[in-house]
Every structure is written in C-alpha cells, then in structure tokens.
XYZ file of C-alpha atoms in Angstrom:
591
model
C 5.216 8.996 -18.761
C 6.418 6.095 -20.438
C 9.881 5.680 -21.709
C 12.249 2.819 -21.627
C 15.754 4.195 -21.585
C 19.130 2.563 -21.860
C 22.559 3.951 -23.149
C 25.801 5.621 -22.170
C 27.008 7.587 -19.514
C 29.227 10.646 -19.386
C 29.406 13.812 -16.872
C 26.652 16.108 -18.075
C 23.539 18.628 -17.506
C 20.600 15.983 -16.151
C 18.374 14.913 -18.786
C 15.226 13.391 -19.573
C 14.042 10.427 -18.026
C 11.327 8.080 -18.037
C 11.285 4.139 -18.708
C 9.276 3.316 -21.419
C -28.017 -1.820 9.827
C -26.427 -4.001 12.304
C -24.943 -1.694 14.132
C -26.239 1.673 14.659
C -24.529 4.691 15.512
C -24.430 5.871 18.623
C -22.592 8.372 20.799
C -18.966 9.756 20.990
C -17.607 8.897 24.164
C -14.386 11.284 25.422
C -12.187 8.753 26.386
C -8.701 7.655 24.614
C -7.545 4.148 24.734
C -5.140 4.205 27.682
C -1.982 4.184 27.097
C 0.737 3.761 29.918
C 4.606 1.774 29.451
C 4.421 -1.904 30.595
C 6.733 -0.890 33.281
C 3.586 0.149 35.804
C 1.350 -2.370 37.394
C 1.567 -6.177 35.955
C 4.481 -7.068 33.985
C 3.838 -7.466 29.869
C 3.396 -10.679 28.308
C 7.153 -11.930 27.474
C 8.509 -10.353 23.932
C 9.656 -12.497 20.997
C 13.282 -13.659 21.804
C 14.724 -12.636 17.948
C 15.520 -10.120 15.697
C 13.171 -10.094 12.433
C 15.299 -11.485 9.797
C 14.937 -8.309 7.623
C 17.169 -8.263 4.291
C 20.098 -6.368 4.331
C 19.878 -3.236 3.490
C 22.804 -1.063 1.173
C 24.587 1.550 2.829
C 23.360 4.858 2.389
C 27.083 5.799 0.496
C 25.575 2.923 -1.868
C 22.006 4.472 -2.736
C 23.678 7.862 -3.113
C 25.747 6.333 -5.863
C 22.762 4.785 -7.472
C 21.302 8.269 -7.792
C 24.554 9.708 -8.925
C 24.883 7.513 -11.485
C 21.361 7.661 -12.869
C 21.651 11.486 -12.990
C 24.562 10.792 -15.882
C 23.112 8.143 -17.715
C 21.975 8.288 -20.953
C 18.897 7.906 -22.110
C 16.899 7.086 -25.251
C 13.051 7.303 -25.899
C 12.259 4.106 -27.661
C 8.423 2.789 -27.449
C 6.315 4.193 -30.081
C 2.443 5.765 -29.468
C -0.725 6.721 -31.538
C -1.473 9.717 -31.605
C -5.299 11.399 -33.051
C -5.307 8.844 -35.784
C -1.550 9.840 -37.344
C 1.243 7.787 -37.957
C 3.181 6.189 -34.702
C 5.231 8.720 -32.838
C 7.086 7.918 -29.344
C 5.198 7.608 -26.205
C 6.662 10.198 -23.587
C 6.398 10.076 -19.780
C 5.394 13.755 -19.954
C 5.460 20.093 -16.426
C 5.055 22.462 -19.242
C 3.292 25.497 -18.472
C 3.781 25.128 -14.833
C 5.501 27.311 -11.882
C 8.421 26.534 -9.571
C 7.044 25.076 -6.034
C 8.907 23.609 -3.409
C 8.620 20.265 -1.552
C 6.820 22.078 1.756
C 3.910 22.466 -0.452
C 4.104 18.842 -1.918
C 6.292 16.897 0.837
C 4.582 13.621 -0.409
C 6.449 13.863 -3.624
C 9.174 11.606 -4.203
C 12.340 10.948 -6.823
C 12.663 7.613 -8.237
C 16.222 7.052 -9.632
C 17.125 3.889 -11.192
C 20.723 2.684 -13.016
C 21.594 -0.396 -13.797
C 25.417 -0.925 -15.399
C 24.030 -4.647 -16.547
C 27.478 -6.417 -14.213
C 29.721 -4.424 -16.638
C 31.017 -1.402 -14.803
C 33.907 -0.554 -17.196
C 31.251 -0.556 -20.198
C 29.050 2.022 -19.929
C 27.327 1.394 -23.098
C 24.463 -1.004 -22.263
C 23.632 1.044 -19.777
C 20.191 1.511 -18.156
C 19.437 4.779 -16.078
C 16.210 6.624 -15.570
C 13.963 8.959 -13.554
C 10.592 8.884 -12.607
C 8.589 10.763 -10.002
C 6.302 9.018 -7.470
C 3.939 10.276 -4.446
C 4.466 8.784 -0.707
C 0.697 7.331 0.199
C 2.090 5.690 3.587
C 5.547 5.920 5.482
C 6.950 3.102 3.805
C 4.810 2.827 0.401
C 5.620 4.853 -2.889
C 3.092 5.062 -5.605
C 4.483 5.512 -8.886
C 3.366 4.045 -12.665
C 3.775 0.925 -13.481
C 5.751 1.153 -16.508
C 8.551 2.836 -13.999
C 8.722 -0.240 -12.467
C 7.462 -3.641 -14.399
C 10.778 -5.495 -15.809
C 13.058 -3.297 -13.449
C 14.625 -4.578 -10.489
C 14.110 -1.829 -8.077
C 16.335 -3.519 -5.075
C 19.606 -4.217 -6.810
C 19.194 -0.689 -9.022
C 17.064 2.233 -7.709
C 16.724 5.102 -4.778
C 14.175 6.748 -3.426
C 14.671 10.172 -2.508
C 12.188 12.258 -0.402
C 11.887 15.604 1.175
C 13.514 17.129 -1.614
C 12.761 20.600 -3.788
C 15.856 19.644 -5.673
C 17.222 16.346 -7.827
C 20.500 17.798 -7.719
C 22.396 14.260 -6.297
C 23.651 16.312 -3.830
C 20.933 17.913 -2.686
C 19.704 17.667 0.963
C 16.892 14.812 0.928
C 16.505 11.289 2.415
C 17.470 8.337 0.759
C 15.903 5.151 0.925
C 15.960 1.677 -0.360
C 12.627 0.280 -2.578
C 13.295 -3.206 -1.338
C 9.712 -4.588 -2.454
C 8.202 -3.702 -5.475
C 4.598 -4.486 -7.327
C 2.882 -3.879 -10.150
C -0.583 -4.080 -11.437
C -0.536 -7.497 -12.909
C -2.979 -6.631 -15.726
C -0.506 -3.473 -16.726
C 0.424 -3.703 -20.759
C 2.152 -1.713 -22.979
C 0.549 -0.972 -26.493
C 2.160 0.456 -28.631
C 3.389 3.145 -26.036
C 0.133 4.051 -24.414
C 0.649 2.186 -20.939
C -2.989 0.471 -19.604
C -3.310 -0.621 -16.177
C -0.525 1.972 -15.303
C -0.093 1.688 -11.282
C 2.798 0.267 -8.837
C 3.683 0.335 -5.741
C 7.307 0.344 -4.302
C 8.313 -0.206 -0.549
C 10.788 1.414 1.187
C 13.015 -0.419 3.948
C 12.287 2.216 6.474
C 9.321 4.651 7.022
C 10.099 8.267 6.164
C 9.037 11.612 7.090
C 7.204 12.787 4.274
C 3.700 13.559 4.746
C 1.287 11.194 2.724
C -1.058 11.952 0.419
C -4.268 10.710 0.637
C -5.320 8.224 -2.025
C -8.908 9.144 -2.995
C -12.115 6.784 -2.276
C -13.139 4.582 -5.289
C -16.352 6.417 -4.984
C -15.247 9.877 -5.435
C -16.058 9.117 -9.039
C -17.043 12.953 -9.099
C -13.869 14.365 -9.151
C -13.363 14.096 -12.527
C -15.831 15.876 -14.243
C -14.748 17.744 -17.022
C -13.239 21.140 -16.224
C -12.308 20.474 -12.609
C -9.178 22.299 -12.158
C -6.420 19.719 -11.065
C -2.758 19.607 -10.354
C 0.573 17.968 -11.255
C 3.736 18.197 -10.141
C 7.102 16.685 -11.126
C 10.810 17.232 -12.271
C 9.957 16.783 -15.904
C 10.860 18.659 -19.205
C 9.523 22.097 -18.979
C 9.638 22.975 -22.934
C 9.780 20.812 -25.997
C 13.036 21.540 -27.725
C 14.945 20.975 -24.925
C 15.642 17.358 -22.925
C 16.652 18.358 -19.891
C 14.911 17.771 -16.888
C 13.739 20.332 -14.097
C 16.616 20.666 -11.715
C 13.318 21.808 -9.453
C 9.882 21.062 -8.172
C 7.246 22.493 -10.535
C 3.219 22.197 -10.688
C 1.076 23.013 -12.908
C -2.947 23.813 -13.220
C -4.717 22.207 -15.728
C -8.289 20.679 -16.585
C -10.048 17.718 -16.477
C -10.595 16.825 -20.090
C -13.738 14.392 -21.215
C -13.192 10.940 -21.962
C -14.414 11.497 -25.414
C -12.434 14.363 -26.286
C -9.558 12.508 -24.748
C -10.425 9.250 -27.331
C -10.728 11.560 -30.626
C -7.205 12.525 -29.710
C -6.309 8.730 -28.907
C -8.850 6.892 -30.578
C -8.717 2.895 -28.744
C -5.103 3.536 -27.247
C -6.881 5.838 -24.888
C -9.294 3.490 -22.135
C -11.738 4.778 -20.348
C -12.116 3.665 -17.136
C -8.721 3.121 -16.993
C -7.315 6.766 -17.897
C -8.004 9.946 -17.622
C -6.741 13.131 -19.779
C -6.482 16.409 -18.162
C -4.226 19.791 -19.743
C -4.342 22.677 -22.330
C -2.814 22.229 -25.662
C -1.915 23.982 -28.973
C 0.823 24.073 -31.481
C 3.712 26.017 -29.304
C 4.702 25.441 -25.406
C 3.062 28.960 -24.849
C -0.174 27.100 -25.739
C 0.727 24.495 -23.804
C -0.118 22.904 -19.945
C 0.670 19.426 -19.036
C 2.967 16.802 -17.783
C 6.243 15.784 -20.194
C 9.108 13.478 -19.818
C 10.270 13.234 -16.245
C 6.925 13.093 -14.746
C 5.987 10.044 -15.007
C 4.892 8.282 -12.323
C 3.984 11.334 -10.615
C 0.610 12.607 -8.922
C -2.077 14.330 -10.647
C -3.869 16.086 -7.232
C -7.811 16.950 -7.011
C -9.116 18.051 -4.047
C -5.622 16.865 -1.981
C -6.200 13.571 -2.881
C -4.323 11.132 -5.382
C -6.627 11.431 -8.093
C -4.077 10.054 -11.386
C -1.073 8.414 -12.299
C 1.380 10.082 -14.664
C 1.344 7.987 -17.578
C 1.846 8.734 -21.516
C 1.257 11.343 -24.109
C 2.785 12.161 -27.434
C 6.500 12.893 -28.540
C 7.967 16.383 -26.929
C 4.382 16.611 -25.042
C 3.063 19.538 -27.560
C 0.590 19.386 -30.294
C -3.183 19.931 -30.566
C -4.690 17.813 -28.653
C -2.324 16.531 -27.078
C -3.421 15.854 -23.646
C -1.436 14.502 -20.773
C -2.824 11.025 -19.672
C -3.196 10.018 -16.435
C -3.686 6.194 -14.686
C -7.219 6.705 -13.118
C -6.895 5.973 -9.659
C -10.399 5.798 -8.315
C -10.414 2.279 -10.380
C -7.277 1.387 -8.567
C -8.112 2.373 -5.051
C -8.294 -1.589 -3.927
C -5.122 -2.968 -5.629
C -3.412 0.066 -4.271
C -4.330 -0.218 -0.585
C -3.965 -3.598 -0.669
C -0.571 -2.979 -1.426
C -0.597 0.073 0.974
C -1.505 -2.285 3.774
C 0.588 -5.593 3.239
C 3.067 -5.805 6.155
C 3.491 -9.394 6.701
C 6.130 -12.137 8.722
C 8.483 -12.286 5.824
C 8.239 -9.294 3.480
C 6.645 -10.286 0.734
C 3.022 -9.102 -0.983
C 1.550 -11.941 1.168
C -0.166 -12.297 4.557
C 0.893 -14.790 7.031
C 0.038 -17.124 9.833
C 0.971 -17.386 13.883
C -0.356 -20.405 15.681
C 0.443 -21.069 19.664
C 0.367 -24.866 20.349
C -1.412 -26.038 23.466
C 0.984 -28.568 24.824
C 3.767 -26.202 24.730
C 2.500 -23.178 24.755
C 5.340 -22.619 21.555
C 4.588 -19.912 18.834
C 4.865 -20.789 15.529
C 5.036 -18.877 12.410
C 3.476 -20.365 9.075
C 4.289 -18.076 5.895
C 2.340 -18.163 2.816
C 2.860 -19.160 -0.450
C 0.157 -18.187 -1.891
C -1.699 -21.850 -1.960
C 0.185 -22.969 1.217
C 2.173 -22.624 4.409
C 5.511 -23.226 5.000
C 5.694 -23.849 8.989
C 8.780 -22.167 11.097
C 9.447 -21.741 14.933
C 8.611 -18.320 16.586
C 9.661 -18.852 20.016
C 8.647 -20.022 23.479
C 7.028 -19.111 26.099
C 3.736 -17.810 25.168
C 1.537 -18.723 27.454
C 0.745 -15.699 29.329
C -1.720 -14.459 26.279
C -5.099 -15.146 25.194
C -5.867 -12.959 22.773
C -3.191 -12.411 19.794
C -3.826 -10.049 16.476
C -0.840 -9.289 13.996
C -1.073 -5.555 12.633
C 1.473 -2.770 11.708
C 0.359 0.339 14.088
C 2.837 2.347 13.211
C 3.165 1.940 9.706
C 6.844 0.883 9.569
C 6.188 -2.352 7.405
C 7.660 -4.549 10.495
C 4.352 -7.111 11.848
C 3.767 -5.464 14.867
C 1.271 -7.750 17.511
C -1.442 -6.725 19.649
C -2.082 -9.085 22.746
C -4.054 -9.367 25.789
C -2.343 -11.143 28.580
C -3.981 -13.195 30.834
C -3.574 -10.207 33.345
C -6.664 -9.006 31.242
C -4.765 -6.178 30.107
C -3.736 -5.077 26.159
C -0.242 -4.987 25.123
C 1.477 -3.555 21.823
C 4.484 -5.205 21.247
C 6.882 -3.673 18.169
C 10.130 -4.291 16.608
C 11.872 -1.367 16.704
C 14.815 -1.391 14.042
C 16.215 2.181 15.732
C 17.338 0.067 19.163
C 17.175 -3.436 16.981
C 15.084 -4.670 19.987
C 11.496 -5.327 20.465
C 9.575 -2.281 22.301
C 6.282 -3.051 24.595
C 3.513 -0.660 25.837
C 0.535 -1.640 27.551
C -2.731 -0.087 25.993
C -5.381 -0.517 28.345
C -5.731 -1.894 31.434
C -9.274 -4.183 33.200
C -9.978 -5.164 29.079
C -10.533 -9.347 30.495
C -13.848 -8.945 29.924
C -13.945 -7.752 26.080
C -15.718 -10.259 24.413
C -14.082 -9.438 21.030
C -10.794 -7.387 19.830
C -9.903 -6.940 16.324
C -7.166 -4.876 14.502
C -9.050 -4.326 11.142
C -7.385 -2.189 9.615
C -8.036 1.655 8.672
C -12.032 2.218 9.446
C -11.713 5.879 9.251
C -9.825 7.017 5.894
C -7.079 8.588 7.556
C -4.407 6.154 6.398
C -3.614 4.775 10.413
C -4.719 1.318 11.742
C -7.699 1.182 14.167
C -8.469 -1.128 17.106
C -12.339 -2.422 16.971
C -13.655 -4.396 20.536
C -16.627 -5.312 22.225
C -16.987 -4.733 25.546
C -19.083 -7.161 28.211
C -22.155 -5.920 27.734
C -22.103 -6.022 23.738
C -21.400 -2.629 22.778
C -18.959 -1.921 19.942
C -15.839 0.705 20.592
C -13.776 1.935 17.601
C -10.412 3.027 18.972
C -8.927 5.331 15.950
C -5.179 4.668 15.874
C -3.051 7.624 15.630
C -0.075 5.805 13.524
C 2.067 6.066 15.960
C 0.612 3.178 18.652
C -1.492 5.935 20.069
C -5.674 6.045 19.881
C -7.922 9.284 19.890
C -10.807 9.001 21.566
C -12.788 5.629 21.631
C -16.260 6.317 19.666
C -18.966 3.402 20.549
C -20.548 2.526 17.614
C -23.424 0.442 18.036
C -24.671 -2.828 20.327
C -25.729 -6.151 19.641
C -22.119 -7.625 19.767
C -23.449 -10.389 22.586
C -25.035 -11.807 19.278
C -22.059 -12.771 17.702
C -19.500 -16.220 18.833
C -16.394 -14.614 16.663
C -16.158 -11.172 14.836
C -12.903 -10.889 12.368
C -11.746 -8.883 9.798
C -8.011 -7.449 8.272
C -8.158 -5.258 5.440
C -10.965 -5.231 2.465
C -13.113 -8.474 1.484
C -14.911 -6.175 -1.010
C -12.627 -4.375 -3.379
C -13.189 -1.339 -2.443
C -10.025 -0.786 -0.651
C -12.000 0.469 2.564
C -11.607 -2.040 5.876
C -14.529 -4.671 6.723
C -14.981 -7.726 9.259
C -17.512 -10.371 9.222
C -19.177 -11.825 12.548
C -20.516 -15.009 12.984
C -24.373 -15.232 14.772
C -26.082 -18.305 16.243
C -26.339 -21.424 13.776
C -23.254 -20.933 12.282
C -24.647 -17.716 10.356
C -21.570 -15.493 8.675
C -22.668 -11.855 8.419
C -20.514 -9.077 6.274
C -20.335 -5.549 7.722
C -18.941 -3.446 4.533
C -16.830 -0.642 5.767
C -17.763 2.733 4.537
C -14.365 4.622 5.840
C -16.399 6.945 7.812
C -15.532 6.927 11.633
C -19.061 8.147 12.983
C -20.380 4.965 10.915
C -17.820 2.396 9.739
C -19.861 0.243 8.598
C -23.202 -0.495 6.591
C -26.087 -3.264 7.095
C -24.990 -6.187 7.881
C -25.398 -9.155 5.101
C -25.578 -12.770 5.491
C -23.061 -14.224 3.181
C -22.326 -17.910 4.597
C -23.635 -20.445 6.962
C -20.495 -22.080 8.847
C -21.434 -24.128 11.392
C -18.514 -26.513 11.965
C -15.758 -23.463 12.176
C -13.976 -23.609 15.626
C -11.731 -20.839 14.627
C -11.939 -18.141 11.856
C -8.397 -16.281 11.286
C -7.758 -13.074 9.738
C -4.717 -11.619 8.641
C -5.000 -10.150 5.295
C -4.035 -10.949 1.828
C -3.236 -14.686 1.907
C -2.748 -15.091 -1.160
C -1.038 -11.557 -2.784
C -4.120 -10.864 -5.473
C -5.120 -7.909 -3.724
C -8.387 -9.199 -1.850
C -8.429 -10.163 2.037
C -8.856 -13.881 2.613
C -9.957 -16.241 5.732
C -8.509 -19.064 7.390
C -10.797 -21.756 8.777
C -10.552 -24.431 11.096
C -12.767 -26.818 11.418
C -13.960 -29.179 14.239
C -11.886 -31.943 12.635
C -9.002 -30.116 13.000
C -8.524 -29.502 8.960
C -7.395 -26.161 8.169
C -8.685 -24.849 4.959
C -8.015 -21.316 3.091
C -11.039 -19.377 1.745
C -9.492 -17.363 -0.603
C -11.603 -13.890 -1.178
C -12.798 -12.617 -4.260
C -13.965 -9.098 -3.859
C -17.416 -9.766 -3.873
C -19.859 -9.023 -0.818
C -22.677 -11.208 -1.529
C -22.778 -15.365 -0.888
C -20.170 -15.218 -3.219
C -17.648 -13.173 -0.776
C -14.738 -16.288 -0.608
C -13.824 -18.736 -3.601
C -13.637 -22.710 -3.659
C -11.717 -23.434 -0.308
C -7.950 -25.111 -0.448
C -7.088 -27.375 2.284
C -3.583 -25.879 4.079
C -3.084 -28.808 6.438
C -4.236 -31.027 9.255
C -3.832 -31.600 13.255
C -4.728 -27.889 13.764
C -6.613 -28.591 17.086
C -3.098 -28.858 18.354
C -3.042 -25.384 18.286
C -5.006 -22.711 20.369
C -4.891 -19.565 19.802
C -4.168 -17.882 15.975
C -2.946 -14.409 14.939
C-alpha cells in the first residue's frame, strides 16, 4: 500500500515496507504457419550488421546487493490518510488473515526491492529502502502500484526478484534489472489515499515466470459485491508487529460495494478508480486483507489481474477498514500499452525504419514524441519488400518480420543469449499475399499474432505462440481485394485490445475494432477518414508514449505527417496532424 520510507540501516529481522461486419467469420483451417530455419531452400534476406545498443546492464553480484541492502533498511511510515470521517491516520501499503502458499501456485508474483544510500555509503542515515510486491503480466513487464514507483529511480536503485516463495536475500529466485519504468501520469497522492495507482516496470531480460493475465476492460462484472477474490503478498500478517512475511501468503476475501467502501472513506475513496474488497473488525482475528508489504501486489478474480494493491488505514485493522485496491479494468489500455511498447531505442515510444530507394540503405528514425531524430541502420536491404517491426517473442528487443523478394517470410531476432542476430524463415510461396501485418495480440493470450491476406482476398490470422511459432492459421473472413493498404500495431481505441484500419477505393479509411476473440477479432467495420492523397500509411505503435497507437502518413508530396491517436473510434480516431519532415518519396518501403 502506500508508504514512503527512508531511514537507517542496521543487521536485523526484515521489516515493513512500502513507499508511501466487414469481415465475417468463417472456417478454421488445420494448418500452422510453416516454420522451417533459413538454412533450407533460398537463402534469408541479409541480417542487420550490429549489435542493438542496449544499456548496460549491473552485474547480477550488483542487484543481489541492492536486495540485501533493502532487506536492512529502515523504514518509516510517513504519509497520512482519512479514514471513515476521523482524524488523519497514516496510509499503509497493506496479508492478514491469510494462509502460507508458495510461488508454484502464484509464479507471476514478483519482489520489488529498492535502496537507495543517496551517494553517501558511509552514512546510512538518509537512507531510502523499501519493498513492494508486483505481478509479471509479460516476460519482461512487471505491474506494480504506482506509488512504488513515481519519484523512485528504479535503474540506479531496485531488483526484481521472481520465482521465489521466499524474500529471504538469499533465497533461490531470479534477479533482474527494472531498467524502464512508468507510471500512470494522472497518479496523485492525497493525503495518503493513492488515485490513479498503476505502473509498470521493465525488466532487461524476459523471465520465466508465468504471466498473469490482465483482465478485459469489459469484464466490468467481476466485481460485484461478494465475489470471492484473492491477494497475495509478503506483507505484515498481524497489526502489532512490523515485520514482514519471510513467505508467500494469500488470502480470500470479498468484493466490497463502492458505497460501503466510500462511508468508510468518504471522497478519498474514487470510484471508478478503486475498488475495496476484505473482512474487518476490531482485532486481527476479525480481520482479512492486505497490510504493509503488499503493496503493489495482485488482487486475483477469476485468474485474471483484477486490482492493484494500494492503501488502507494505519496497522490495516479497524471496522471498516477495507483494503483498497487500483481498479484495473479502468486501466486495461494504459497498461497494455505499456505491456506492448518494445521499440528501436528503449524508451515508452514507438519508432520509425525507412529503406531509401537509391541505396537501398535502412534507416532508423526514433521518436521524440513530436519528432524524429534520423540514424543509419545499415546496408544492404534490398532483397525485401515487405518489412513490419514487432517483438514475437516478448523479449523487449524490436524483432522484424520481412518478406524477401524470394516471396518467402522471414523472422529475424536479436538474440542477447549468442549477442547475434537469429533468422528463421516462416513460410514459404507467401509473394502473392496482398497484405501482411503484425498487429499485435488479436486473441487475448498475451503473444503477438501475424494477420495477411492471401491472393484471392481472404483474411488468415496466424496466432503467435510467443516464442516465433504460430498455431494453426484460422481464415477469418474475405473481401480483403477491397482494400489498397490494411495497417494496424497495438490499440487505436483505448481499450487495450489490438485493431487495424484498411483503406477502400476513394481514399476511404475504415476501423476494424478488435474484440480479443480469435474466432472473431474484429467487429463492423467503420468509416472514420477519407485519405485520398496517402501513398503510404505506417504503423508501429505508440508514437508518441500517451498510451494510444498513432499513424504515420505520407503523402503524394512527399511530406510526412504524424496523426497522433486519441482513443476514440469514430471520425475522431487521430488528432490535429504534426508535420515530421519532408523528401520522404526518397524512401520506399517503411516498418
């Protein structure tokens, strides 16, 4: 829950802590994307010629330290919280009532460990070490609460650890750096009760931990008062004592309405934006809920990621005193969109490749949010006509999909195990696709897909696997001949499930929402824009880091403009457009 800690550090028991109708279904077809090594039959396209210039990471000897010395820290609760109309307590990060479990019934369920000796290692004094637990939603991506993260910098100071029953800092686990970190923007802190309450950490290198699926915005029914629920976390297990859970623990508790939960909070508690769940009474006996330590942690419904550990009242005990939880569903975009943001450079923000035609040279154009800042790739790319940039196997390097003018489909990976880039041809005979896409996740399952349309307009979905393998293809519907250009990466309308827009005859631009359902990814198509002068329409993703998936135009005079998107799925599906440069005709072919 939510308590900013700072203090000494001595060699003691660990204690708490918390920082304050387009297309129309059709048939399933029994045949897998094929998938062969680019050794057989026609050589690959060429690979890029260098290394991704990744940070650095800290040794592993390092992040074990950092966890070490969080374990001894000391902390103090310090933000204060309203509580059922009294006078201000202290806010706590807040499993009481639970049971022991162990992480092969939660292996999504991760340590966050954070100490920072503020450059003055002899003086322990100032101080700042805490603990917070978080849930793994993708190999590389932790969620967690945002006031575990907002005004704490995660890369010079914290470890992840996951796979773990145990936060004993010697305990068998794996150990990773949170090189990236984000926040919700609109998070605030008043008074101790923590609105907007949701972050998202990245780790350096994908881990082994399970995810757990982050619920659909429209599961809305999962909390309805008296659904049974769970959380789990290291936190305080009683409230006359500070220490943390040396082990795993969950608990079962209740889904508690919003208006009980705001006579116990009055305005501090936001509906929409929280939910309360738990048992109370005067006495831990009485008692079920989250406490210190937790924060940051999962609440579970149904397996999915239904809340964010958040706040509650001083030693977690008291009538009424419900645990309260970040509601998710009203996250599910900003979170995906964080869950999905492998880009060129490793920030929150998609990014551009462009091949130019006289010399057939790749060239890499990062975002800044408003603009590009233009780099050299490498050479020697004309053997390709078709280029998409993706992440199929979830490792938060850009992977790129290509088709090589061999007319076959390529995967090409950076591979940080060998520090080389990997190739593996796909499919083979795929010339005559008149459109190939890399969308995103269509199905719900957390893995990329591959979308294409084959000569005679039919649409295939290709469900990826995560690991640069595809179950079987599933044709989806005709009618693709209609369409010059079909795009999409990630979610135009905030509701953090994958669409892509198609443009028809007279320039018409047609959205086809996702619905996350393989049989039927997506609904009726709507007519959003009419742009006739486009030549090229490019995809990648977030352009601009605000959590919506934005489009690059070009247009026949060679200006390149952004279109940033607003979440919307109606004419009003892309803001006022920015111009990013000129001379693009030079170039032809985009990621």
């Amino acid at each position: 829950m939510h308590i900013r800690t700072t203090g000494g550090r001595h060699a003691r028991r660990l204690r708490l802590a918390v920082p304050a109708a387009a297309v129309t279904v059709l048939a399933l077809v029994g045949t897998a994307l094929t998938v062969s090594t680019s050794q057989a039959g026609e050589p690959a396209p060429s690979l890029p010629t260098a290394a991704p210039e990744r940070p650095v990471a800290p040794a592993e000897s390092e992040l074990r330290e950092r966890v070490a010395d969080s374990a001894v820290a000391d902390r103090k609760a310090l933000p204060p919280a309203k509580f059922a109309g009294d006078d201000p307590g202290t806010a706590a990060p807040m499993v009481i009532g639970g049971t022991q479990t162990s992480i092969s019934s939660a292996p999504w369920m991760a340590q966050l460990w954070y100490h920072d000796d503020r450059g003055t290692p002899g003086d322990e004094t100032d101080d700042t070490g805490f603990f917070c637990g978080g849930v793994v939603i993708a190999p590389t991506k932790i969620a967690t609460a945002a006031h575990c993260v907002k005004g704490f910098d995660w890369n010079a100071n914290g470890a992840v650890v996951t796979g773990s029953t145990s936060t004993e800092p010697n305990s068998s686990g794996t150990v990773s750096w949170p090189y990236r970190q984000w926040n919700s923007p609109l998070y605030k802190d008043v008074r101790g009760a923590a609105d907007n309450d949701v972050a998202v950490l990245t780790l350096f290198d994908p881990v082994a931990a399970k995810p757990l699926p982050v619920m659909a915005n429209t599961d809305t029914g999962l909390y309805a008062p008296g659904t049974q629920a769970k959380v789990y976390g290291w936190g305080r297990t009683t409230s006359t004592n500070d220490d943390i859970s040396t082990t795993l623990r969950s608990a079962t508790l209740p889904i508690v309405s919003d208006a009980t939960c705001r006579g116990s909070y009055g305005s501090s508690f936001v509906a929409g934006h929280m939910v309360c769940a738990g048992k109370t009474g005067a006495s831990d006996a009485e008692t079920v809920g989250a406490c210190n330590g937790d924060s940051g942690g999962p609440l579970v419904i149904g397996g999915k990621l239904a809340g964010i550990v958040s706040w509650g009242v001083l030693d977690c005990v008291g009538e009424g005193a419900y645990s309260v939880f970040a509601k998710v569903s009203t996250y599910v975009p900003a979170i995906k969109a964080r869950a999905y943001d492998t880009n060129m450079n490793w920030d929150h923000r998609a990014d551009l490749m462009a091949r130019k035609a006289s010399n057939k040279t790749m060239y890499q154009f990062n975002s800044t949010g408003t603009g590009m800042s233009k780099a050299t790739y490498s050479s020697g790319w004309g053997g390709i006509d078709v280029l998409l940039q993706t992440d199929l196997n979830r490792d938060d390097n850009q992977d790129l999909l290509v088709r090589g003018t061999d007319g076959n489909l390529y995967w090409q990976w950076y591979s940080s195990a060998a520090d080389a880039w990997q190739t593996k041809r796909l499919a083979t005979g795929w010339g005559s696709r008149k459109q190939i896409l890399a969308p995103g996740d269509l199905t719900s399952d957390g893995h990329p897909d591959i979308l294409s349309t084959d000569s005679s307009g039919g649409f295939w979905l290709y469900p990826g696997k995560g690991d640069g393998n595809f179950a079987a293809r599933i044709r989806i519907g005709g009618g693709g001949l209609n369409f010059t250009m079909v795009r999409g990466s990630g979610d135009f309308t905030n509701d953090g499930k994958a669409d892509i827009i198609a443009r028809g005859s007279g320039g018409k631009l047609y959205l086809f929402k996702g619905t996350g359902k393989a049989s039927a990814p997506f609904a009726a198509k709507v007519l959003v824009r009419t742009w006739d002068v486009a030549t090229a329409l490019v995809t990648t993703g977030d352009f601009t880091g605000d959590g919506h998936a934005d489009i690059v135009v070009r247009v026949k005079s060679g200006e390149l403009y952004l279109y940033p998107g607003t979440g919307r799925s109606d004419s009003g599906i892309f803001g006022a457009r920015k111009l990013l440069g000129t001379g693009a005709n030079n170039y032809n072919l985009f990621g």
